[in-house]
Coordinates of C-alpha atoms in Angstrom, one line a residue:
M5 CA -77.0 50.8 5.8
N6 CA -78.9 53.2 3.6
L7 CA -77.2 54.6 0.5
D8 CA -78.1 57.9 -1.1
K9 CA -79.0 58.2 -4.8
R10 CA -75.4 59.1 -5.9
D11 CA -73.9 56.1 -4.0
R12 CA -76.4 53.7 -5.5
Y13 CA -75.4 54.9 -9.0
V14 CA -71.7 54.4 -8.2
L15 CA -72.4 50.9 -6.8
I16 CA -74.4 49.9 -9.9
G17 CA -71.8 51.3 -12.2
L18 CA -68.9 49.5 -10.5
T19 CA -71.0 46.2 -10.5
S20 CA -71.7 46.6 -14.2
I21 CA -68.0 47.2 -15.0
A22 CA -67.1 44.1 -13.0
I23 CA -69.6 41.9 -14.8
F24 CA -68.6 43.3 -18.2
F25 CA -64.9 42.5 -17.7
S26 CA -65.7 39.1 -16.2
I27 CA -67.6 38.3 -19.3
L28 CA -64.7 39.5 -21.5
F29 CA -62.3 37.4 -19.5
Y30 CA -64.5 34.3 -19.8
L31 CA -64.9 34.8 -23.6
D32 CA -61.1 35.3 -24.0
L33 CA -60.4 32.2 -21.9
N34 CA -62.7 30.0 -23.9
R35 CA -62.2 31.4 -27.4
K36 CA -60.7 29.3 -30.2
I37 CA -57.4 30.9 -31.2
D38 CA -57.0 31.4 -34.9
I39 CA -53.8 30.2 -36.6
G40 CA -53.9 33.0 -39.2
D41 CA -50.7 33.2 -41.2
R42 CA -48.5 31.4 -38.7
E43 CA -46.1 28.8 -40.1
V44 CA -47.5 25.2 -39.8
V45 CA -44.6 22.8 -39.1
G46 CA -46.4 19.5 -38.3
T47 CA -49.5 17.7 -37.1
I48 CA -50.7 15.9 -34.0
F49 CA -52.3 12.7 -35.2
F50 CA -53.3 10.7 -32.1
K51 CA -54.0 11.5 -28.5
N52 CA -55.6 10.3 -25.3
N53 CA -57.1 12.6 -22.8
I54 CA -55.9 16.3 -23.1
V55 CA -52.9 17.8 -24.9
Q56 CA -52.7 21.6 -25.1
R57 CA -50.6 24.2 -26.9
K58 CA -49.9 27.8 -26.4
F59 CA -48.9 30.2 -29.2
E60 CA -45.7 32.3 -28.7
D61 CA -47.7 35.5 -28.6
E62 CA -50.6 34.2 -26.4
V63 CA -51.1 33.4 -22.8
I64 CA -54.1 31.1 -23.2
W65 CA -53.7 27.3 -23.4
E66 CA -55.8 25.7 -26.2
K67 CA -56.9 22.1 -26.3
L68 CA -55.6 20.2 -29.3
E69 CA -57.9 17.9 -31.4
N70 CA -56.8 14.9 -33.4
N71 CA -55.2 16.0 -36.7
S72 CA -54.6 19.6 -35.4
P73 CA -51.8 21.6 -37.1
L74 CA -48.8 22.6 -35.1
I75 CA -47.3 26.0 -35.4
N76 CA -43.6 27.0 -35.2
K77 CA -42.7 28.1 -31.6
D78 CA -45.7 26.4 -30.1
T79 CA -45.4 25.3 -26.5
I80 CA -46.9 21.8 -26.0
R81 CA -48.0 20.3 -22.7
S82 CA -49.9 17.1 -21.8
E83 CA -52.0 16.3 -18.8
A84 CA -52.1 13.1 -16.7
Y85 CA -52.8 9.9 -18.7
S86 CA -52.3 11.7 -22.0
D87 CA -50.2 10.7 -25.0
A88 CA -49.8 12.1 -28.5
I89 CA -47.8 11.5 -31.7
I90 CA -46.5 14.5 -33.5
R91 CA -45.1 14.3 -37.0
L92 CA -43.1 17.2 -38.3
K93 CA -42.9 18.1 -42.0
D94 CA -39.4 16.7 -42.3
G95 CA -40.6 13.3 -41.1
T96 CA -39.4 13.6 -37.5
E97 CA -41.7 11.9 -35.0
I98 CA -42.1 13.1 -31.4
N99 CA -44.0 10.8 -29.0
I100 CA -45.3 12.7 -25.9
D101 CA -46.0 11.0 -22.6
E102 CA -48.2 12.4 -19.8
N103 CA -47.2 15.5 -17.8
S104 CA -44.7 16.6 -20.4
M105 CA -44.0 20.1 -21.7
F106 CA -41.7 21.4 -24.5
N107 CA -41.3 24.3 -26.9
L108 CA -40.8 23.7 -30.6
D109 CA -38.6 26.2 -32.6
L110 CA -37.8 25.2 -36.2
T111 CA -36.4 28.6 -37.2
G112 CA -33.2 28.5 -39.1
E113 CA -31.1 25.5 -40.1
E114 CA -31.0 23.8 -36.7
P115 CA -34.4 22.7 -35.3
N116 CA -34.6 23.2 -31.5
L117 CA -36.8 21.5 -28.9
E118 CA -36.7 23.1 -25.5
F119 CA -37.6 20.4 -23.1
S120 CA -39.0 21.3 -19.6
E121 CA -40.3 18.2 -18.0
G122 CA -41.9 14.8 -18.5
S123 CA -40.7 12.2 -21.1
L124 CA -40.5 12.2 -24.8
E125 CA -39.3 9.9 -27.6
V126 CA -37.8 11.5 -30.7
K127 CA -37.5 9.5 -33.9
K128 CA -35.2 11.4 -36.3
N129 CA -35.7 10.9 -40.1
D130 CA -32.3 9.5 -41.2
S131 CA -32.7 10.9 -44.7
K132 CA -32.5 14.5 -43.4
T133 CA -28.9 15.7 -42.8
N134 CA -29.8 18.4 -40.2
Q135 CA -29.7 17.7 -36.5
I136 CA -32.4 18.2 -33.9
K137 CA -31.1 20.0 -30.9
I138 CA -32.9 19.3 -27.5
T139 CA -32.1 21.8 -24.7
S140 CA -33.0 21.5 -21.1
S141 CA -31.7 23.6 -18.2
G142 CA -28.3 24.3 -19.8
S143 CA -27.8 20.7 -21.1
E144 CA -27.8 20.0 -24.8
I145 CA -28.6 16.9 -26.8
N146 CA -27.9 16.8 -30.6
V147 CA -29.7 14.0 -32.3
N148 CA -27.9 13.1 -35.5
S149 CA -30.0 10.1 -36.4
G150 CA -32.1 7.3 -34.9
N151 CA -34.3 7.3 -31.9
V152 CA -33.7 8.8 -28.4
K153 CA -35.8 8.9 -25.3
I154 CA -35.4 11.7 -22.7
E155 CA -36.9 12.0 -19.3
R156 CA -36.9 14.7 -16.7
V157 CA -39.0 14.4 -13.5
K158 CA -39.5 17.5 -11.3
D159 CA -36.5 18.2 -9.0
Q160 CA -34.5 15.4 -10.8
E161 CA -31.8 15.4 -13.4
L162 CA -32.2 14.9 -17.1
S163 CA -31.6 11.4 -18.5
L164 CA -31.2 10.1 -22.0
F165 CA -31.4 6.7 -23.6
V166 CA -30.2 6.1 -27.2
E167 CA -32.3 3.4 -28.7
K168 CA -30.9 3.7 -32.2
G169 CA -28.2 5.8 -34.0
K170 CA -25.8 8.2 -32.4
T171 CA -26.3 11.3 -30.3
T172 CA -23.9 14.0 -29.0
V173 CA -24.6 15.5 -25.5
K174 CA -23.1 18.7 -24.0
Q175 CA -23.0 20.0 -20.5
N176 CA -20.8 22.7 -18.9
G177 CA -18.8 23.0 -22.2
K178 CA -18.0 19.3 -22.4
S179 CA -19.2 17.2 -25.3
V180 CA -19.7 13.4 -25.2
D181 CA -21.0 10.9 -27.8
V182 CA -23.6 8.4 -26.7
E183 CA -24.0 5.3 -28.9
Q184 CA -26.9 2.9 -29.3
G185 CA -27.8 0.9 -26.3
K186 CA -26.3 3.4 -23.8
K187 CA -27.8 5.8 -21.2
A188 CA -26.6 9.3 -20.3
E189 CA -27.5 10.8 -17.0
F190 CA -26.9 14.6 -16.6
K191 CA -25.7 15.1 -13.0
K192 CA -24.2 18.1 -11.3
T193 CA -20.8 16.4 -11.3
G194 CA -21.0 15.8 -15.1
I195 CA -22.4 13.4 -17.6
E196 CA -22.4 9.8 -16.6
I197 CA -22.5 7.3 -19.5
K198 CA -23.3 3.6 -18.9
K199 CA -24.4 0.6 -20.9
I200 CA -27.8 -0.9 -20.2
P201 CA -27.5 -4.7 -19.8
I202 CA -31.1 -5.3 -20.9
I203 CA -32.5 -4.8 -24.4
L204 CA -36.2 -4.7 -24.9
T205 CA -37.2 -6.4 -28.1
S206 CA -41.0 -6.8 -28.0
P207 CA -43.3 -5.0 -27.9
S208 CA -41.6 -2.1 -29.5
S209 CA -42.3 1.4 -28.4
Q210 CA -45.6 2.9 -29.6
K211 CA -47.0 -0.5 -30.5
L212 CA -50.8 -0.8 -30.8
F213 CA -52.7 -4.0 -29.7
Y214 CA -56.4 -4.6 -30.3
A215 CA -58.5 -6.1 -27.4
E216 CA -60.5 -8.9 -28.8
P217 CA -63.0 -8.5 -27.4
N218 CA -62.1 -7.2 -23.9
E219 CA -58.4 -8.0 -23.5
A220 CA -55.2 -8.3 -25.5
N221 CA -52.6 -11.0 -24.9
V222 CA -49.3 -9.1 -25.1
S223 CA -46.1 -11.0 -25.5
F224 CA -43.0 -9.5 -23.8
Q225 CA -39.4 -10.4 -24.9
W226 CA -36.0 -9.0 -23.9
K227 CA -32.3 -9.8 -24.0
I228 CA -29.9 -9.8 -21.0
E229 CA -26.1 -9.7 -21.1
Q230 CA -24.1 -12.3 -19.3
G231 CA -23.5 -11.7 -15.6
F232 CA -27.0 -10.5 -14.9
E233 CA -29.9 -12.5 -13.6
S234 CA -33.5 -12.5 -12.0
P235 CA -35.3 -10.4 -14.6
V236 CA -38.4 -8.6 -13.1
L237 CA -41.0 -7.4 -15.6
E238 CA -42.8 -4.3 -14.5
I239 CA -45.9 -2.8 -16.2
S240 CA -47.4 0.5 -15.2
R241 CA -50.0 3.0 -16.3
S242 CA -47.6 5.9 -15.9
P243 CA -44.1 6.5 -17.3
N244 CA -42.6 7.1 -13.8
F245 CA -43.9 3.7 -12.5
Q246 CA -45.5 5.3 -9.4
L247 CA -48.2 2.7 -9.4
I248 CA -47.1 -0.7 -10.6
Y249 CA -49.9 -2.6 -12.5
F250 CA -47.9 -5.8 -12.9
S251 CA -44.6 -6.9 -11.3
E252 CA -43.3 -10.4 -11.5
T253 CA -39.9 -12.3 -11.6
I254 CA -39.7 -14.2 -14.9
T255 CA -37.8 -17.4 -15.6
G256 CA -36.2 -16.9 -19.0
N257 CA -36.5 -13.9 -21.3
Q258 CA -40.1 -13.8 -22.3
T259 CA -43.7 -14.0 -21.0
S260 CA -47.3 -13.0 -21.9
V261 CA -49.7 -10.8 -20.0
S262 CA -53.4 -10.2 -20.7
L263 CA -54.3 -6.5 -20.5
K264 CA -57.5 -4.5 -20.9
E265 CA -57.8 -1.2 -22.8
G266 CA -55.4 1.5 -21.9
T267 CA -51.9 3.0 -22.3
F268 CA -49.1 1.0 -20.7
Y269 CA -45.4 1.4 -19.9
W270 CA -43.0 -1.5 -19.4
R271 CA -39.5 -2.1 -18.3
V272 CA -37.3 -5.0 -17.0
K273 CA -35.0 -4.9 -13.9
V274 CA -32.0 -7.3 -13.5
K275 CA -29.5 -7.9 -10.8
N276 CA -25.7 -7.9 -11.3
Q277 CA -24.5 -11.4 -10.1
N278 CA -21.2 -9.9 -8.7
T279 CA -22.2 -6.6 -7.2
Q280 CA -25.9 -7.4 -6.6
V281 CA -26.7 -3.9 -8.0
V282 CA -30.1 -3.7 -9.7
E283 CA -30.0 -2.2 -13.3
T284 CA -33.2 -1.0 -15.1
S285 CA -33.8 -1.1 -18.8
E286 CA -35.3 1.7 -20.9
T287 CA -39.1 2.2 -20.8
N288 CA -41.3 1.3 -23.8
K289 CA -44.9 2.5 -24.2
F290 CA -47.6 0.5 -25.9
F291 CA -51.4 0.8 -26.3
V292 CA -54.3 -1.6 -26.0
S293 CA -57.4 -0.4 -27.8
K294 CA -60.8 -1.8 -28.6
M295 CA -61.4 -2.5 -32.3
E296 CA -63.4 0.4 -33.7
S297 CA -66.0 -0.2 -36.4
F298 CA -64.7 0.9 -39.8
V299 CA -67.6 0.9 -42.3
G300 CA -69.0 3.0 -45.1
E301 CA -71.8 5.3 -43.8
S302 CA -73.2 7.0 -46.9
P303 CA -74.6 6.3 -49.5
N304 CA -76.1 3.0 -48.5
N305 CA -74.9 0.0 -50.5
G306 CA -76.8 -0.3 -53.8
T307 CA -78.3 3.2 -53.6
V308 CA -79.6 4.5 -57.0
I309 CA -79.0 8.3 -57.4
S310 CA -81.2 9.8 -60.1
Y311 CA -80.8 13.0 -62.1
V312 CA -82.4 14.6 -65.2
Q313 CA -80.0 17.3 -66.5
I314 CA -77.5 18.2 -63.7
Y315 CA -75.0 15.6 -62.5
P316 CA -75.8 14.9 -58.9
L317 CA -73.4 15.9 -56.1
V318 CA -72.5 12.5 -54.6
T319 CA -71.1 12.7 -51.0
I320 CA -69.4 9.5 -49.7
S321 CA -68.6 9.1 -46.0
W322 CA -67.2 6.5 -43.7
S323 CA -66.6 6.1 -40.0
K324 CA -63.7 7.9 -38.5
L325 CA -60.9 6.0 -36.7
S326 CA -59.0 7.5 -33.8
T327 CA -56.0 5.3 -34.7
A328 CA -55.7 6.5 -38.3
N329 CA -53.8 9.5 -39.6
L330 CA -54.8 9.2 -43.3
Y331 CA -57.5 7.7 -45.5
Q332 CA -57.0 6.3 -49.0
F333 CA -60.2 6.5 -51.0
Y334 CA -60.7 4.3 -54.1
L335 CA -63.5 4.7 -56.7
S336 CA -63.8 2.2 -59.6
D337 CA -66.2 1.0 -62.3
T338 CA -65.4 -2.6 -61.3
N339 CA -65.3 -4.3 -57.9
Q340 CA -61.7 -5.4 -58.6
F341 CA -60.2 -1.9 -58.5
Q342 CA -57.6 -2.8 -61.1
K343 CA -57.7 0.6 -62.7
P344 CA -59.5 2.9 -60.2
L345 CA -61.2 6.0 -61.6
K346 CA -60.1 8.0 -58.5
R347 CA -57.5 7.5 -55.8
I348 CA -57.5 10.2 -53.2
E349 CA -55.7 10.6 -49.9
T350 CA -57.5 12.7 -47.2
V351 CA -57.5 13.2 -43.5
A352 CA -61.3 13.8 -43.6
N353 CA -63.9 10.9 -43.4
Q354 CA -65.9 12.1 -46.4
I355 CA -65.5 13.2 -50.0
S356 CA -67.8 14.6 -52.7
F357 CA -68.0 14.5 -56.5
D358 CA -70.2 16.3 -59.0
D359 CA -68.7 14.9 -62.2
L360 CA -69.8 11.3 -62.2
N361 CA -71.6 10.1 -65.3
E362 CA -74.4 7.6 -65.5
G363 CA -73.3 4.1 -64.4
T364 CA -72.5 1.8 -61.5
Y365 CA -69.6 2.7 -59.2
Y366 CA -67.7 0.7 -56.5
W367 CA -65.8 2.3 -53.6
K368 CA -63.7 1.4 -50.6
V369 CA -61.4 3.1 -48.1
I370 CA -58.1 2.1 -46.5
A371 CA -57.3 3.7 -43.1
K372 CA -53.5 4.2 -42.7
S373 CA -52.5 3.5 -39.1
S374 CA -50.8 6.1 -36.9
F375 CA -48.8 3.2 -35.3
A376 CA -45.8 1.4 -36.6
E377 CA -46.1 -2.3 -37.2
T378 CA -49.9 -2.0 -37.0
K379 CA -51.9 -3.2 -40.1
D380 CA -54.0 -0.7 -42.0
R381 CA -57.8 -1.1 -41.9
E382 CA -60.0 -1.5 -44.9
T383 CA -63.7 -1.2 -45.4
K384 CA -65.6 -3.7 -47.5
V385 CA -66.5 -2.8 -51.1
Y386 CA -69.7 -0.7 -51.5
S387 CA -71.6 0.3 -54.7
F388 CA -74.0 2.9 -55.9
S389 CA -75.5 3.7 -59.3
I390 CA -76.2 7.0 -61.0
K391 CA -79.2 6.9 -63.3
K392 CA -80.5 9.5 -65.8
Q393 CA -84.3 9.9 -65.9
N394 CA -86.6 11.8 -68.3
S395 CA -88.5 13.6 -65.6
I396 CA -87.9 14.6 -62.0
P397 CA -89.8 12.4 -59.6
S398 CA -92.5 14.0 -57.5
P399 CA -91.6 14.9 -53.9
K400 CA -92.2 12.3 -51.2
W401 CA -93.5 13.0 -47.7
Q402 CA -91.3 12.1 -44.8
R403 CA -93.3 13.5 -41.8
P404 CA -95.8 13.6 -40.3
N405 CA -97.1 10.0 -40.9
P406 CA -100.4 9.8 -42.7
G407 CA -103.4 10.2 -40.3
T408 CA -101.2 11.8 -37.5
E409 CA -102.8 14.1 -35.0
I410 CA -100.9 17.3 -34.3
S411 CA -101.6 18.8 -30.9
G412 CA -101.5 22.4 -29.7
E413 CA -98.7 21.4 -27.4
E414 CA -96.6 20.2 -30.3
I415 CA -97.3 23.4 -32.2
K416 CA -96.3 25.5 -29.1
L417 CA -93.0 23.6 -28.8
N418 CA -92.2 23.9 -32.6
Q419 CA -92.5 20.2 -33.0
A420 CA -95.1 20.4 -35.8
I421 CA -93.2 20.3 -39.1
L422 CA -94.0 19.2 -42.6
I423 CA -90.9 17.5 -44.1
W424 CA -90.4 15.9 -47.5
E425 CA -87.6 14.5 -49.7
G426 CA -85.9 17.2 -51.8
N427 CA -84.1 17.2 -55.1
A428 CA -81.1 19.3 -56.2
E429 CA -82.8 20.0 -59.6
I430 CA -85.9 21.5 -58.0
Q431 CA -85.6 25.2 -57.3
S432 CA -88.8 25.7 -55.3
Y433 CA -91.8 23.8 -53.9
N434 CA -95.4 24.7 -53.6
V435 CA -97.3 23.3 -50.7
K436 CA -101.1 23.3 -50.8
I437 CA -103.3 22.6 -47.7
A438 CA -107.0 22.1 -47.9
K439 CA -110.0 20.7 -46.1
D440 CA -111.0 18.4 -48.9
S441 CA -109.0 15.4 -50.2
K442 CA -109.0 16.7 -53.8
L443 CA -107.5 20.0 -52.7
S444 CA -110.0 21.8 -55.0
N445 CA -110.3 24.8 -52.6
P446 CA -106.9 25.2 -50.9
I447 CA -106.9 27.3 -47.7
A448 CA -103.1 27.8 -48.0
S449 CA -100.7 27.8 -50.9
I450 CA -97.1 28.4 -49.8
E451 CA -93.9 28.7 -51.9
T452 CA -90.6 27.6 -50.3
T453 CA -87.1 26.7 -51.4
S454 CA -86.5 24.4 -48.5
N455 CA -87.7 20.8 -48.1
F456 CA -89.6 21.6 -44.9
L457 CA -92.3 23.9 -43.8
V458 CA -93.8 25.2 -40.6
P459 CA -97.2 26.6 -41.6
N460 CA -99.2 29.2 -39.7
W461 CA -101.0 26.5 -37.6
K462 CA -103.1 29.0 -35.7
Q463 CA -104.5 30.4 -39.0
L464 CA -105.4 26.8 -40.1
G465 CA -107.3 26.2 -36.8
H466 CA -108.5 22.8 -35.7
G467 CA -109.9 20.0 -37.9
H468 CA -108.9 17.5 -40.6
F469 CA -106.6 18.6 -43.4
F470 CA -105.0 17.4 -46.6
A471 CA -101.7 18.5 -48.1
S472 CA -99.7 18.0 -51.4
I473 CA -96.4 19.3 -52.8
T474 CA -95.4 20.2 -56.3
G475 CA -91.8 20.9 -57.3
K476 CA -90.6 23.5 -59.8
T477 CA -87.3 23.5 -61.7
K478 CA -85.2 26.5 -62.6
D479 CA -86.7 26.6 -66.1
G480 CA -90.3 26.6 -64.7
K481 CA -91.2 22.9 -65.3
E482 CA -93.3 21.4 -62.6
T483 CA -93.2 17.9 -61.2
E484 CA -96.2 15.6 -60.6
P485 CA -97.9 16.4 -57.3
S486 CA -96.9 14.3 -54.4
N487 CA -99.2 11.8 -52.7
I488 CA -101.8 13.5 -50.6
L489 CA -101.0 13.7 -46.9
S490 CA -103.8 13.6 -44.4
F491 CA -103.5 14.9 -40.8
S492 CA -105.5 16.5 -38.0
I493 CA -104.9 19.5 -35.8
V494 CA -106.4 18.9 -32.3
D495 CA -106.2 20.8 -29.0
Q496 CA -105.0 17.7 -27.2
K497 CA -104.2 14.1 -28.3
K498 CA -106.3 11.2 -27.1
K499 CA -104.4 9.2 -24.4
T500 CA -105.4 6.0 -26.2
E501 CA -103.9 7.0 -29.5
V502 CA -101.5 4.6 -31.0
T503 CA -99.1 6.1 -33.5
S504 CA -97.9 4.3 -36.5
P505 CA -94.9 2.0 -35.7
T506 CA -91.6 3.4 -36.9
E507 CA -88.0 2.5 -36.2
E508 CA -88.0 5.2 -33.5
N509 CA -91.1 4.1 -31.5
K510 CA -91.4 0.3 -31.7
T511 CA -92.8 -1.2 -28.6
I512 CA -89.9 -2.9 -26.6
P513 CA -90.7 -5.5 -23.9
P514 CA -89.8 -4.2 -20.4
S515 CA -87.1 -6.9 -20.1
E516 CA -85.2 -5.5 -23.0
P517 CA -83.0 -2.3 -23.2
K518 CA -85.1 0.7 -24.0
L519 CA -83.5 3.8 -25.6
E520 CA -85.5 7.1 -25.9
I521 CA -84.4 10.0 -27.9
L522 CA -85.4 13.1 -25.9
S523 CA -84.0 16.2 -27.8
P524 CA -83.6 17.5 -30.4
N525 CA -86.3 15.4 -32.0
G526 CA -89.2 16.5 -34.2
T527 CA -88.7 20.1 -33.4
V528 CA -87.3 23.4 -34.8
V529 CA -84.2 24.4 -32.8
Q530 CA -83.6 28.2 -32.6
M531 CA -79.9 28.6 -32.3
K532 CA -79.8 32.3 -31.9
G533 CA -77.9 33.2 -28.8
K534 CA -76.9 29.6 -28.0
S535 CA -73.4 28.4 -27.5
S536 CA -74.0 24.7 -28.1
L537 CA -76.4 22.2 -29.6
D538 CA -77.5 19.9 -26.8
F539 CA -78.4 16.2 -27.4
H540 CA -80.3 14.3 -24.7
W541 CA -81.5 10.7 -24.4
K542 CA -82.6 8.2 -21.9
L543 CA -81.5 4.5 -21.6
S544 CA -83.1 1.9 -19.3
G545 CA -82.6 -1.8 -18.9
I546 CA -78.8 -1.8 -19.0
V547 CA -75.8 0.3 -18.2
A548 CA -74.0 1.1 -21.4
D549 CA -70.2 1.2 -21.9
R550 CA -70.5 4.0 -24.5
F551 CA -72.8 5.8 -26.8
D552 CA -71.9 6.6 -30.5
L553 CA -73.6 9.7 -31.8
V554 CA -73.5 10.5 -35.6
L555 CA -75.0 13.8 -36.8
Y556 CA -76.2 14.1 -40.4
Q557 CA -77.2 17.1 -42.4
H558 CA -79.9 16.6 -45.0
F559 CA -79.7 18.1 -48.5
P560 CA -82.3 17.8 -51.3
D561 CA -80.6 14.7 -52.8
K562 CA -78.4 13.3 -50.0
K563 CA -77.5 13.3 -46.3
I564 CA -73.9 13.9 -45.1
A565 CA -72.4 12.7 -41.8
I566 CA -70.8 15.9 -40.5
Y567 CA -69.9 14.9 -36.9
K568 CA -69.3 11.7 -34.9
V569 CA -68.4 11.4 -31.2
S570 CA -68.4 8.7 -28.5
T571 CA -69.4 9.4 -24.9
K572 CA -70.3 7.6 -21.7
D573 CA -72.9 10.2 -20.6
S574 CA -76.6 10.4 -21.5
L575 CA -76.1 13.9 -23.0
Y576 CA -73.7 15.6 -25.3
L577 CA -73.1 19.3 -26.0
L578 CA -71.8 20.1 -29.5
K579 CA -69.9 23.4 -29.1
D580 CA -68.4 23.7 -32.5
L581 CA -71.3 25.5 -34.1
S582 CA -69.2 26.2 -37.3
L583 CA -70.3 22.7 -38.4
L584 CA -74.0 23.7 -38.5
D585 CA -76.2 25.6 -41.0
E586 CA -79.9 26.1 -41.5
G587 CA -81.9 23.1 -42.6
S588 CA -82.8 19.6 -41.8
F589 CA -80.7 17.3 -39.6
S590 CA -80.9 13.8 -38.1
W591 CA -78.8 12.0 -35.6
D592 CA -78.2 8.3 -34.9
L593 CA -77.4 7.1 -31.4
S594 CA -76.0 3.6 -30.9
V595 CA -75.6 1.9 -27.6
Y596 CA -72.6 -0.5 -26.9
K597 CA -72.2 -2.9 -24.0
N598 CA -69.0 -5.0 -23.6
S599 CA -68.0 -3.7 -27.1
N600 CA -71.1 -5.2 -28.6
F601 CA -73.8 -3.2 -30.3
V602 CA -77.1 -3.3 -28.4
I603 CA -79.7 -0.9 -29.8
S604 CA -79.9 2.4 -31.8
R605 CA -82.5 5.1 -32.3
K606 CA -82.8 8.2 -34.6
G607 CA -83.9 11.7 -34.0
N608 CA -84.8 14.4 -36.6
F609 CA -84.8 18.2 -36.2
I610 CA -84.5 21.5 -38.1
L611 CA -82.1 24.2 -37.3
A612 CA -82.9 27.9 -37.6
L613 CA -79.9 30.2 -37.4
D614 CA -81.4 33.6 -37.4
Q615 CA -78.0 35.3 -36.9
L616 CA -76.8 34.0 -40.3
K617 CA -79.6 35.7 -42.2
S618 CA -78.0 39.2 -41.7
L619 CA -74.7 38.2 -43.2
K620 CA -73.6 39.9 -46.5
P621 CA -71.2 38.4 -49.0
T622 CA -68.6 41.0 -47.9
D623 CA -68.8 39.7 -44.3
I624 CA -67.2 36.3 -45.4
E625 CA -63.5 35.8 -45.9
F626 CA -61.9 32.5 -47.0
I627 CA -59.1 31.8 -44.6
S628 CA -58.1 28.4 -45.8
P629 CA -57.6 27.1 -48.4
K630 CA -56.5 30.2 -50.4
R631 CA -56.9 28.2 -53.6
L632 CA -59.7 25.8 -54.5
Y633 CA -59.1 22.8 -56.8
K634 CA -61.5 20.5 -58.6
E635 CA -60.2 17.1 -59.5
K636 CA -60.5 16.0 -63.1
R637 CA -60.4 12.5 -64.4

């Protein structure tokens, strides 16, 4: 069919409109919703898989991260094999199982939780006098104190188990008290209250076990009232026990089962000796998790941090634990910590100081567990020293290695970079490049405020070159020149060339695991127009259980761990670009097999964020915190 000119314009216009609104829909669907001035009422501290929330005035569901703030009138839902622990400001704890949904409304004197489906456990803070009201399809549960568990499967009635304390339930205008150890079932004919003849004693609900190394030996105990017999222990991966992981008749009231990593639910069934009716206990949930490494990351133990006039900014970081909701940081001038200089609680896994005098310092971190009856984790004691010097040391080259050949292909791919160690007291650097080793007749003299440089390689041409760096302070004082770096620019590298051995390119026998960092590595990454920073690597020789990736940002006098993630894939896309800024970065990749460390490699790169260069101070608004504080000793 042939279209005339006017019809073609109409078709092109309609297609453009469709594409435009499709893009708008995609951006709206994937945007990160801002909290703004909404009231924060609690925090979600631990989760597996996916837990989402929807604001009262939004239609988009947003994925929640660990330690995400919860807003009043949020609607929360969890997907399959998910679990989460929510702590409200008044101390109330809500444990969410998979496929659950509820709305949280804390407006006024009577907090309300509108429960739709799934299963929840609510632990009321007994020190608070106000009730928590749970509503569901016309039924009402008023939790005065203690712990309650509620469950509602699709197309089934609501059920309640009072584990501790006292609860009042209402239906069709009738009110009934439910005491500890009793179960209430909301049926069309009314509320049915009955006593459960089995009490689960161990493991308690929300208990965490560590697999050492691959399995945890979990002990189960319960109590049975007289007149009941033949206890059957059931363990499942889901709260509705659709798929039974373990089911066995037990002689006595206790047994042990070895379990691998995962979330588990357990219950006990018993038979009435007279009526032969089978009764079922409440359901408790517990976790089996591998022991995560908990160590200090930066600065390295025994590091000496030098300064001349300005106290250095010391950033201390440690590994992040998914099972922790708070970290207690201790800094002392002795390794006994009898009178710590600083004791700070934080949810972050790093902290910075710019007021530390000359001397030796010791530090450690205690991770407070999110799980009751689980011991807190503690790092070993680390030390670093701050030393005052009379003069600023000369810069030191980091790359390229002396004698390196830089090819035209590397220049084309932005992989040819000059990088050196920086210093916070140096305001600018002068880089000289010459054909002679004494640099008596430099062909390039470049000023920069960064600790890296991408020269105009085409202007230099091919040949052998020498380079040196001199730092300059704010008051104009210059450092001693660095060591002279020699390198060559060639059209193509020789195939027989053997580069200097480093930690990243050691020769590994074919029989051993080999890890290759693909990208970003030794390159300038232009982030303009990109929605993610993509990490790629290649592993051969083994099949890994997981990869741990730690991203560091480099500053003149330090490097800071800004992101850590574990993945089972051979690539990772970092989509939260708010973590990034222009400058030098490195990343460590560690391989684990059967929970054991196997091998690690490092990559280095430089980020160029062209879109940030056009920002004016008036374009930036501080959303949180509204007030900034500096701690004083």
